[in-house]
Coordinates of C-alpha atoms in Angstrom, one line a residue:
X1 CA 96.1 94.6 83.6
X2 CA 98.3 93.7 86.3
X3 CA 98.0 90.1 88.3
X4 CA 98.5 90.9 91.5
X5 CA 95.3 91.4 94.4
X6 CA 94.9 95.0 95.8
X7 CA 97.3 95.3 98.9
X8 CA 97.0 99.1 100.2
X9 CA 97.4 99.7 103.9
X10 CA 99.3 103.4 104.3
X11 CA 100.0 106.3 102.7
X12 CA 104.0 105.1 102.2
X13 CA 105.0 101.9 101.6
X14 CA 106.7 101.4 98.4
X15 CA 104.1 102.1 95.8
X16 CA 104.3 99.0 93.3
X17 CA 100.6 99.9 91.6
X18 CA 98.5 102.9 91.1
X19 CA 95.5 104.3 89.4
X20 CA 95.7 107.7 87.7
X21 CA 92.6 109.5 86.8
X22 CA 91.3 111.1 83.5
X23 CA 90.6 114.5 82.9
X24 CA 89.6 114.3 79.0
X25 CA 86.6 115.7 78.6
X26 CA 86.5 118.0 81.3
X27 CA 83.7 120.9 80.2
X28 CA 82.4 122.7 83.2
X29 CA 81.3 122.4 86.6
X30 CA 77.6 122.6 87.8
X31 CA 77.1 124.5 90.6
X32 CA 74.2 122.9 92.6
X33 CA 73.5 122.0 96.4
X34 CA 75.6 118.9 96.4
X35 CA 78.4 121.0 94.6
X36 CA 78.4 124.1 96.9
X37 CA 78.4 121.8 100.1
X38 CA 81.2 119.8 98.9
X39 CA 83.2 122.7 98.2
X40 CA 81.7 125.4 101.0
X41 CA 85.7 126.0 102.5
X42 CA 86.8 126.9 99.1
X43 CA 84.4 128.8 97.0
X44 CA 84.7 132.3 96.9
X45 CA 81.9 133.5 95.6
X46 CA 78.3 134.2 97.5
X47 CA 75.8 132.9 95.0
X48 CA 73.5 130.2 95.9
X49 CA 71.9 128.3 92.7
X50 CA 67.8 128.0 93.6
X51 CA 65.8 125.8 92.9
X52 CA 68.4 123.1 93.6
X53 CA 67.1 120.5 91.7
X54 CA 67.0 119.4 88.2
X55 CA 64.5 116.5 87.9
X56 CA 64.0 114.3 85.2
X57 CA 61.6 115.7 82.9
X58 CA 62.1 118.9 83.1
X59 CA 64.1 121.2 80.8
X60 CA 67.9 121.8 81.2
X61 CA 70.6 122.7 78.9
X62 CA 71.1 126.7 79.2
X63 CA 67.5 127.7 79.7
X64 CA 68.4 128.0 83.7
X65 CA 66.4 130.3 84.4
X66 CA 63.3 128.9 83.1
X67 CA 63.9 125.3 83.8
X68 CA 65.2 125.6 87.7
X69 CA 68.5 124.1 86.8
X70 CA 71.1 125.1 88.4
X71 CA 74.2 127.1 86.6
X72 CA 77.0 125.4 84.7
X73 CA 79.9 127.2 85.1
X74 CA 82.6 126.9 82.0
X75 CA 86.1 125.6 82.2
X76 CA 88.5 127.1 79.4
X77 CA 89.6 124.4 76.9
X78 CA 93.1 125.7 77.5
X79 CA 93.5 125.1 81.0
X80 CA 91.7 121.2 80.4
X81 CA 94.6 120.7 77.1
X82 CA 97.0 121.8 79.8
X83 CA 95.4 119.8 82.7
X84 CA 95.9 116.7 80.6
X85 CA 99.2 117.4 79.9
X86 CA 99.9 117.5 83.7
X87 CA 98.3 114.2 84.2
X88 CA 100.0 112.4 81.5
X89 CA 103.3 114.0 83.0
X90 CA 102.4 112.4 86.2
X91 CA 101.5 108.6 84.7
X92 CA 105.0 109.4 83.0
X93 CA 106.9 110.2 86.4
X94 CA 105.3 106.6 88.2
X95 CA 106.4 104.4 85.2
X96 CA 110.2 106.1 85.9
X97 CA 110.0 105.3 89.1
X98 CA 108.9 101.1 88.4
X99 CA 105.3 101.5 89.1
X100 CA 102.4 100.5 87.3
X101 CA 100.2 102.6 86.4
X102 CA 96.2 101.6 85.3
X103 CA 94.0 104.0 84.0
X104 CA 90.1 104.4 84.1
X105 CA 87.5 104.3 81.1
X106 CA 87.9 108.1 79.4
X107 CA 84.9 110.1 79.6
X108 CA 83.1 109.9 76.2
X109 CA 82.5 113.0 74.5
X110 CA 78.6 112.2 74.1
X111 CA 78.3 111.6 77.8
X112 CA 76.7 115.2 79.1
X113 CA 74.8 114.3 82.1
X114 CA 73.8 111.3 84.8
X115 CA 70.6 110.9 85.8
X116 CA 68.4 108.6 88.5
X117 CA 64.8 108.8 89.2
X118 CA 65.5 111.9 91.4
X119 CA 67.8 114.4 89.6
X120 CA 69.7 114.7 87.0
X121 CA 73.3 116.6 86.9
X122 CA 76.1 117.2 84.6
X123 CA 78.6 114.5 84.3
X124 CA 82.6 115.2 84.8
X125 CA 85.6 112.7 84.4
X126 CA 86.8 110.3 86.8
X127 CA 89.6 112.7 87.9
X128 CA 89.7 112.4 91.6
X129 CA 90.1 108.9 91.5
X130 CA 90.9 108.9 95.2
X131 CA 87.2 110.0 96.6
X132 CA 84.5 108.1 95.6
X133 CA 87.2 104.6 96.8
X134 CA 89.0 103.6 99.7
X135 CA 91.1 100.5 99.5
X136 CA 92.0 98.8 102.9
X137 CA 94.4 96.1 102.8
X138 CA 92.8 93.7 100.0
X139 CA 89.5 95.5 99.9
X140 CA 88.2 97.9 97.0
X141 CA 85.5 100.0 98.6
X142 CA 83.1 102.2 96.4
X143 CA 82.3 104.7 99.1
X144 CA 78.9 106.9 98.4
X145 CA 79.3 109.6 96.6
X146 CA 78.7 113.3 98.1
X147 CA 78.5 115.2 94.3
X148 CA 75.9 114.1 92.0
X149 CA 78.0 114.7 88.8
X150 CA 80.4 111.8 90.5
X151 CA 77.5 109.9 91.0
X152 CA 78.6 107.1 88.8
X153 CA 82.1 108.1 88.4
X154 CA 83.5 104.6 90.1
X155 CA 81.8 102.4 86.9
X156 CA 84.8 104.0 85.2
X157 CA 86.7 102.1 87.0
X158 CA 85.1 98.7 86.5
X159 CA 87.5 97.2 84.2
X160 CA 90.3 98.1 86.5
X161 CA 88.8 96.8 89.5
X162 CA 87.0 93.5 87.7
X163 CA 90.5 92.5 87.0
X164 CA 91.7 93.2 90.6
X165 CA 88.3 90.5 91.3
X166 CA 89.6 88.2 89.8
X167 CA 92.9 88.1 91.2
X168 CA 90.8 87.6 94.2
X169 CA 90.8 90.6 95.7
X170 CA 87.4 91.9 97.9
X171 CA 85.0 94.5 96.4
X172 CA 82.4 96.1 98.0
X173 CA 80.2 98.9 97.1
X174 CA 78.6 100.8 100.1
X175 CA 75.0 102.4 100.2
X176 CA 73.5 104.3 97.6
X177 CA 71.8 107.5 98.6
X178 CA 69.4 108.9 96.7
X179 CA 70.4 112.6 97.0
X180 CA 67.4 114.3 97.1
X181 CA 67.9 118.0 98.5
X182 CA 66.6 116.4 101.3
X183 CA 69.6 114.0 101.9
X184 CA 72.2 116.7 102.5
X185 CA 73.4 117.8 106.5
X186 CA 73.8 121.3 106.0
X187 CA 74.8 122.0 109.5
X188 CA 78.5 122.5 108.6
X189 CA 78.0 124.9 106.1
X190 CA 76.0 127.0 108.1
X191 CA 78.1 127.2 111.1
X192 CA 81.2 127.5 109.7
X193 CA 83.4 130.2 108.0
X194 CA 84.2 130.1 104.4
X195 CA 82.3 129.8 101.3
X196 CA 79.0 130.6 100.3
X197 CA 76.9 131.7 103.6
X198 CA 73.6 132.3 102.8
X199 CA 71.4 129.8 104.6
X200 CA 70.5 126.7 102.4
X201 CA 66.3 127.4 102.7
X202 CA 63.7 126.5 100.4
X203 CA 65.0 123.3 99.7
X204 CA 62.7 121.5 97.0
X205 CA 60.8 118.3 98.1
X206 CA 60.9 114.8 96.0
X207 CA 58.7 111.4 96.0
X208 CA 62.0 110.3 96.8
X209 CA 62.8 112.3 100.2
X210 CA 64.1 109.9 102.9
X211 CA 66.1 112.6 105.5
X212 CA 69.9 112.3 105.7
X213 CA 71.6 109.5 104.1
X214 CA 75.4 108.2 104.0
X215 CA 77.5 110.2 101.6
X216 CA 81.3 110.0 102.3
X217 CA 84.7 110.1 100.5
X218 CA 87.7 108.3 100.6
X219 CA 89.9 111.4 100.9
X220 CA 88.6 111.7 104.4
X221 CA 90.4 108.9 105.7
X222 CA 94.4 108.5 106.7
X223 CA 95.2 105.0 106.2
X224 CA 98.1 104.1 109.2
X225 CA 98.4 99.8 108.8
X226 CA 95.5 98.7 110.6
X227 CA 94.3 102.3 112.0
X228 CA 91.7 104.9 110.6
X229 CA 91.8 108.5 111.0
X230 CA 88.5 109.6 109.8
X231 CA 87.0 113.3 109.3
X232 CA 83.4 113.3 110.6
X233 CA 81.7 116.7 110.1
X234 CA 78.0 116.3 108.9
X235 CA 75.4 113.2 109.6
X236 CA 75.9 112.1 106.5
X237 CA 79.5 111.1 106.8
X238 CA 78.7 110.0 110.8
X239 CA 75.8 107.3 109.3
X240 CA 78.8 106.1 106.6
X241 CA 81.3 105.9 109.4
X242 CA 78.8 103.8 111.2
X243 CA 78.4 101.5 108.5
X244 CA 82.6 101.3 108.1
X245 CA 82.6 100.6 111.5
X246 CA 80.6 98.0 111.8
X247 CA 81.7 96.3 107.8
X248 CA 85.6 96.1 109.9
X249 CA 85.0 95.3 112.7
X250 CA 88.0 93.4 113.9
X251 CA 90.4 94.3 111.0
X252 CA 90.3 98.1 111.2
X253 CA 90.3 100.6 114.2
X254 CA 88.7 103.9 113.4
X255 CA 89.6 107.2 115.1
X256 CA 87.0 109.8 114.0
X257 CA 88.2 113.5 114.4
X258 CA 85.4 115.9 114.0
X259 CA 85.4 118.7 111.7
X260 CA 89.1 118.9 110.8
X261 CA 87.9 120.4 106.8
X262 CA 84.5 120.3 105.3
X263 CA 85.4 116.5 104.3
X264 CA 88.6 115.7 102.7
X265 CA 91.5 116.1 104.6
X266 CA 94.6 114.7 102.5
X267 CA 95.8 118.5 102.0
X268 CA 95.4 119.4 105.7
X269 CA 97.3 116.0 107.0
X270 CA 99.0 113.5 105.1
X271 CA 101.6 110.4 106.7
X272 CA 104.8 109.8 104.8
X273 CA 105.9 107.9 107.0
X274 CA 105.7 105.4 110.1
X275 CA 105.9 108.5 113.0
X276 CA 106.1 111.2 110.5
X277 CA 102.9 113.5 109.3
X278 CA 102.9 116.6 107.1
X279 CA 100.4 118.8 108.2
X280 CA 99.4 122.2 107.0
X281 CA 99.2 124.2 110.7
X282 CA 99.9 123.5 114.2
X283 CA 96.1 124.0 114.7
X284 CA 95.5 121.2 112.8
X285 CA 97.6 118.6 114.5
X286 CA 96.2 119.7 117.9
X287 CA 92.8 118.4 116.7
X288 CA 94.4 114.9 115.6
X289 CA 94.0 111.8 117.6
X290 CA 95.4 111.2 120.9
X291 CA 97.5 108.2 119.4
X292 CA 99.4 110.8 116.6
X293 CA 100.5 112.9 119.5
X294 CA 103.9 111.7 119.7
X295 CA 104.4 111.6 116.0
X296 CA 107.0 114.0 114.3
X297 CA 105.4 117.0 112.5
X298 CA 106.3 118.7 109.5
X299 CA 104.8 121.9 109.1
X300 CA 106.1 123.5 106.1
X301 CA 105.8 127.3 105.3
X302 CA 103.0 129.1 103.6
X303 CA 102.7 128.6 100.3
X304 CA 103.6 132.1 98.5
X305 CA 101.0 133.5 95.9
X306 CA 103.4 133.5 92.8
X307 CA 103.2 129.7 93.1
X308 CA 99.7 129.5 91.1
X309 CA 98.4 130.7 87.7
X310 CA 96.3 133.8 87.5
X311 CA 93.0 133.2 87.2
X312 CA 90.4 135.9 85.3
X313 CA 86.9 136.9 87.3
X314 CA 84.7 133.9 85.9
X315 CA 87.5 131.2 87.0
X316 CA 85.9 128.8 89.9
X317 CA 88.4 128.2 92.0
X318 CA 87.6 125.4 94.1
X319 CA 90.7 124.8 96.5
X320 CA 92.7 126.5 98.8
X321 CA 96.5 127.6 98.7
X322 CA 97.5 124.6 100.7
X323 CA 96.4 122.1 97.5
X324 CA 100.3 121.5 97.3
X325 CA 100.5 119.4 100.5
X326 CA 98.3 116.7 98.7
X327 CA 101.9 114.9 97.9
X328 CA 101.7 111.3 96.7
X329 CA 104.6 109.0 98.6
X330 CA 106.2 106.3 96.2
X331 CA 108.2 105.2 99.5
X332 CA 108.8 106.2 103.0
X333 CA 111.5 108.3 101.6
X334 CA 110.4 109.5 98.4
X335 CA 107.9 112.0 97.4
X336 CA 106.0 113.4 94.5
X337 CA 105.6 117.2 94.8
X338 CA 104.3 120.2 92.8
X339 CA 107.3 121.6 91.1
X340 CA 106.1 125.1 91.7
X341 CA 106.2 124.8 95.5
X342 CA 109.8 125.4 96.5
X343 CA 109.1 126.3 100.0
X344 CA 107.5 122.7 100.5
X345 CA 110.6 121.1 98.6
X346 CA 113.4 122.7 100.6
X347 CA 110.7 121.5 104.0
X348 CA 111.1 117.9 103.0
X349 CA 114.6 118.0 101.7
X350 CA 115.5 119.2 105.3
X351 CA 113.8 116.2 106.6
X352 CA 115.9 114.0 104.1
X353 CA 113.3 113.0 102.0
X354 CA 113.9 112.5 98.1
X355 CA 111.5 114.6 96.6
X356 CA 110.6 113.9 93.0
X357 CA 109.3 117.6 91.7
X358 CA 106.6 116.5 88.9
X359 CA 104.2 119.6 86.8
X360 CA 100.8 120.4 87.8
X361 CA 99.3 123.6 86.7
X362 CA 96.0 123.8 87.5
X363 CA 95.1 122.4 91.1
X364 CA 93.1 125.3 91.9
X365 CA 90.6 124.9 89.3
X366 CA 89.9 120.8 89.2
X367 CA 89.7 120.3 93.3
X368 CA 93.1 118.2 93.4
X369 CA 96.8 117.6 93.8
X370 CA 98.9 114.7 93.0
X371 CA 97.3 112.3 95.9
X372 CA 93.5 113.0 95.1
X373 CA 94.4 112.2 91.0
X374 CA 95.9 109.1 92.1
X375 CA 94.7 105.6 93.8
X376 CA 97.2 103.2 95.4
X377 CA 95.8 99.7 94.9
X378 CA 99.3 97.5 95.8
X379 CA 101.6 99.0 98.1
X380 CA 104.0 96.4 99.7
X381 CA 102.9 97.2 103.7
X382 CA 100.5 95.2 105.6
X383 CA 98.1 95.7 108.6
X384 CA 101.0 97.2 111.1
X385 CA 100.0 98.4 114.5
X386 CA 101.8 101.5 114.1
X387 CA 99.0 103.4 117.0
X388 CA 99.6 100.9 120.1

C-alpha cells in the first residue's frame, strides 16, 4: 500500500496514484428495476422484468418465473477472459507511465448474490470503481449506490481505503437507501427517449417502503479544483446533491446541470485540462454551466461502427457509441485512449495532446471505458479556482 493521504481535485493533474477495478468473476447481469433505470439511455431492448423484486425468502436461482425474480442475463466467459486481459493491460500501461496502481479485493467465486432485509440481487465485481466513490481533495466519499448488485461493491475497496485512513486521509460513507421499488424516481425514464419505455407500474410494496431516497454516483460529477459540475436528473440524485451540498459547504462549490444523461456523464463531458473540455456534441456543451462557457471545446468526430466487436442477438449492450470519450488523463497533456478509436486519436493529437493508445475490447458490454475502471486517489493539484 502506498503512504501517501488521498489528494484528488481534477480530472488532470499528473496522476501519481490510482485504483483499477476487477472484473474476475464477471457471470451475468440481472436485469431488474434498479438495473433498467440505471441503464434506460442504453438498453436496447423493450422488456421490462415484473415483479421487480426478489425478497429474502423467496425462491431465486432460474425458477424466474415462479419465484418473481427478475432475469439474469449471461455474459460469455470469452468476452470476461478477454475483459480481464484488457484491464490487466491497463494496470500495465499506469505502472509505464510511474503511477501506482492499487487494486480492490477480487470477487470470490462463491459470492453469487447480496442481500438486505428488503431484496436480494445478484452480485458483480467492483469494476466501475469510479461510481459508487467520489474523492474530493483528501476525502474518500462512498456515495449511495443506484444498482443493487453494487450495493456493497465499495467494501471491496476497504483495504485500500483503510490504508489511505491511516495516512490520515477523511472517509465518509453517505446515506444508505433501502431500495425498495418504492425508492426509485422514475420520472426520467418515462419522459425521456431511449431504452426501455413501457411505463414502470405495478411496482411491488415492502415493510420497508419509505418514498424516494438518495442514490447517486460519482461518475456524475466533474471535479474542476474547488468546483462541482453535477448531473441532477431524478429526486434521488437532487436529495444526495442536497446532502453534498450541505457536507462542503465552504470547501466545494456545486454547479448542478439538469438532465445532461440519465446519470453519469464522464462519456458526454470530460476536462483534460485547466480551460479545455472534451465533449461528445455541441448540444451538450450548450447545457453546461454558465462558468465553462468560455472554456475551449473539443468535439471530436463520431465514432465509426467498425470501431467495436460484433455482438450476437442475446448480447446486453449497455453503453452507447460514445464509451470511447471516457479517456483517463495521466497529465494535462497526456491521455489514455481506446486504441480502436482513431478518429478520437488524430482529435487530440491535433490539440497537441500525447495520447497513450491502451486495448479495451469490450466497453459496450460491462458499462465502461478507461475513466469509469479507474479511481484517482493522489493527483498532484489542489483546490484551484479555475471558475472565478
Amino acid at each position: 500500500m502506498g503512504n501517501m493521504r488521498v489528494n484528488s481535485y481534477d480530472e488532470w493533474s499528473p496522476l501519481r496514484e490510482v485504483i483499477v477495478g476487477s472484473a474476475r468473476n464477471y457471470t451475468s447481469h440481472e436485469r431488474e428495476l434498479s438495473f433498467d433505470l440505471f441503464f434506460h439511455d442504453n438498453l436496447v431492448r423493450s422488456e421490462w422484468y415484473y415483479p421487480r423484486l426478489s425478497t429474502p425468502g423467496s425462491a431465486s436461482g432460474t425458477e424466474d418465473a415462479e419465484s418473481g425474480r427478475s432475469g439474469r442475463s449471461p455474459i460469455k466467459q470469452r468476452y470476461v477472459d478477454e475483459l480481464i486481459e484488457d484491464v490487466e493491460g491497463i494496470v500495465s500501461t499506469l505502472e509505464s507511465l510511474s503511477v501506482r496502481v492499487h487494486r480492490p479485493l477480487d470477487l470470490h467465486e462463491s459470492t453469487t448474490e447480496v442481500r438486505t432485509p428488503a431484496w436480494s440481487a445478484a452480485v458483480v465485481p467492483p469494476l466501475n470503481v469510479r461510481d459508487n466513490t467520489l474523492i474530493l481533495g483528501d476525502e474518500i466519499i462512498e456515495t449511495p449506490p443506484m444498482i443493487r448488485s453494487r450495493y456493497f461493491e465499495t467494501q471491496f475497496l476497504t483495504p485500500v481505503f483503510a490504508d489511505y485512513f491511516r495516512q490520515g486521509s477523511r472517509w465518509t460513507v453517505m446515506p444508505r437507501p433501502l431500495m425498495t421499488d418504492a425508492s426509485f424516481d422514475p420520472s426520467y425514464a418515462q419522459q425521456s427517449a431511449g431504452g426501455p419505455m413501457e411505463p414502470i407500474e405495478d411496482v411491488q410494496p415492502s415493510p420497508y417502503d419509505v418514498g424516494f431516497e438518495m442514490m447517486f454516483d460519482g461518475a456524475q460529477c466533474l471535479r474542476l479544483g474547488r468546483d462541482l459540475v453535477v448531473n441532477i436528473s431524478t429526486e434521488n440524485h437532487a436529495q444526495a446533491c442536497d446532502w453534498l451540498e450541505r457536507h462542503l459547504e465552504g470547501r466545494f462549490r456545486i454547479h448542478r446541470v439538469h438532465r445532461l444523461s440519465d446519470s453519469h456523464i464522464d462519456s458526454m463531458v470530460l476536462a483534460l485540462r485547466p480551460g479545455t473540455l472534451l465533449v461528445r456534441s455541441k448540444d451538450v456543451a450548450d447545457l453546461l454551466p454558465p462558468a465553462l462557457a468560455d472554456w475551449d471545446m473539443i468535439v471530436p468526430p463520431p465514432p465509426e461502427g467498425n470501431n467495436f466487436p460484433r455482438y450476437e442477438d442475446d448480447d446486453l449492450v449497455l453503453t452507447s457509441p460514445f464509451i470511447d470519450l471516457n479517456v483517463l488523463s495521466v497529465s494535462p497533456d497526456t491521455v489514455l485512449v481506446n486504441d480502436a478509436c482513431p478518429e478520437l486519436i488524430r482529435t487530440l493529437e491535433q490539440h497537441r495532446f500525447t495520447v497513450v493508445p491502451v486495448r479495451h475490447r469490450h466497453r459496450r458490454l460491462f458499462g465502461g471505458g478507461f475513466h469509469c475502471f479507474t479511481l484517482d486517489t493522489v493527483r498532484d493539484g489542489g483546490p484551484e479556482d479555475y471558475l472565478g
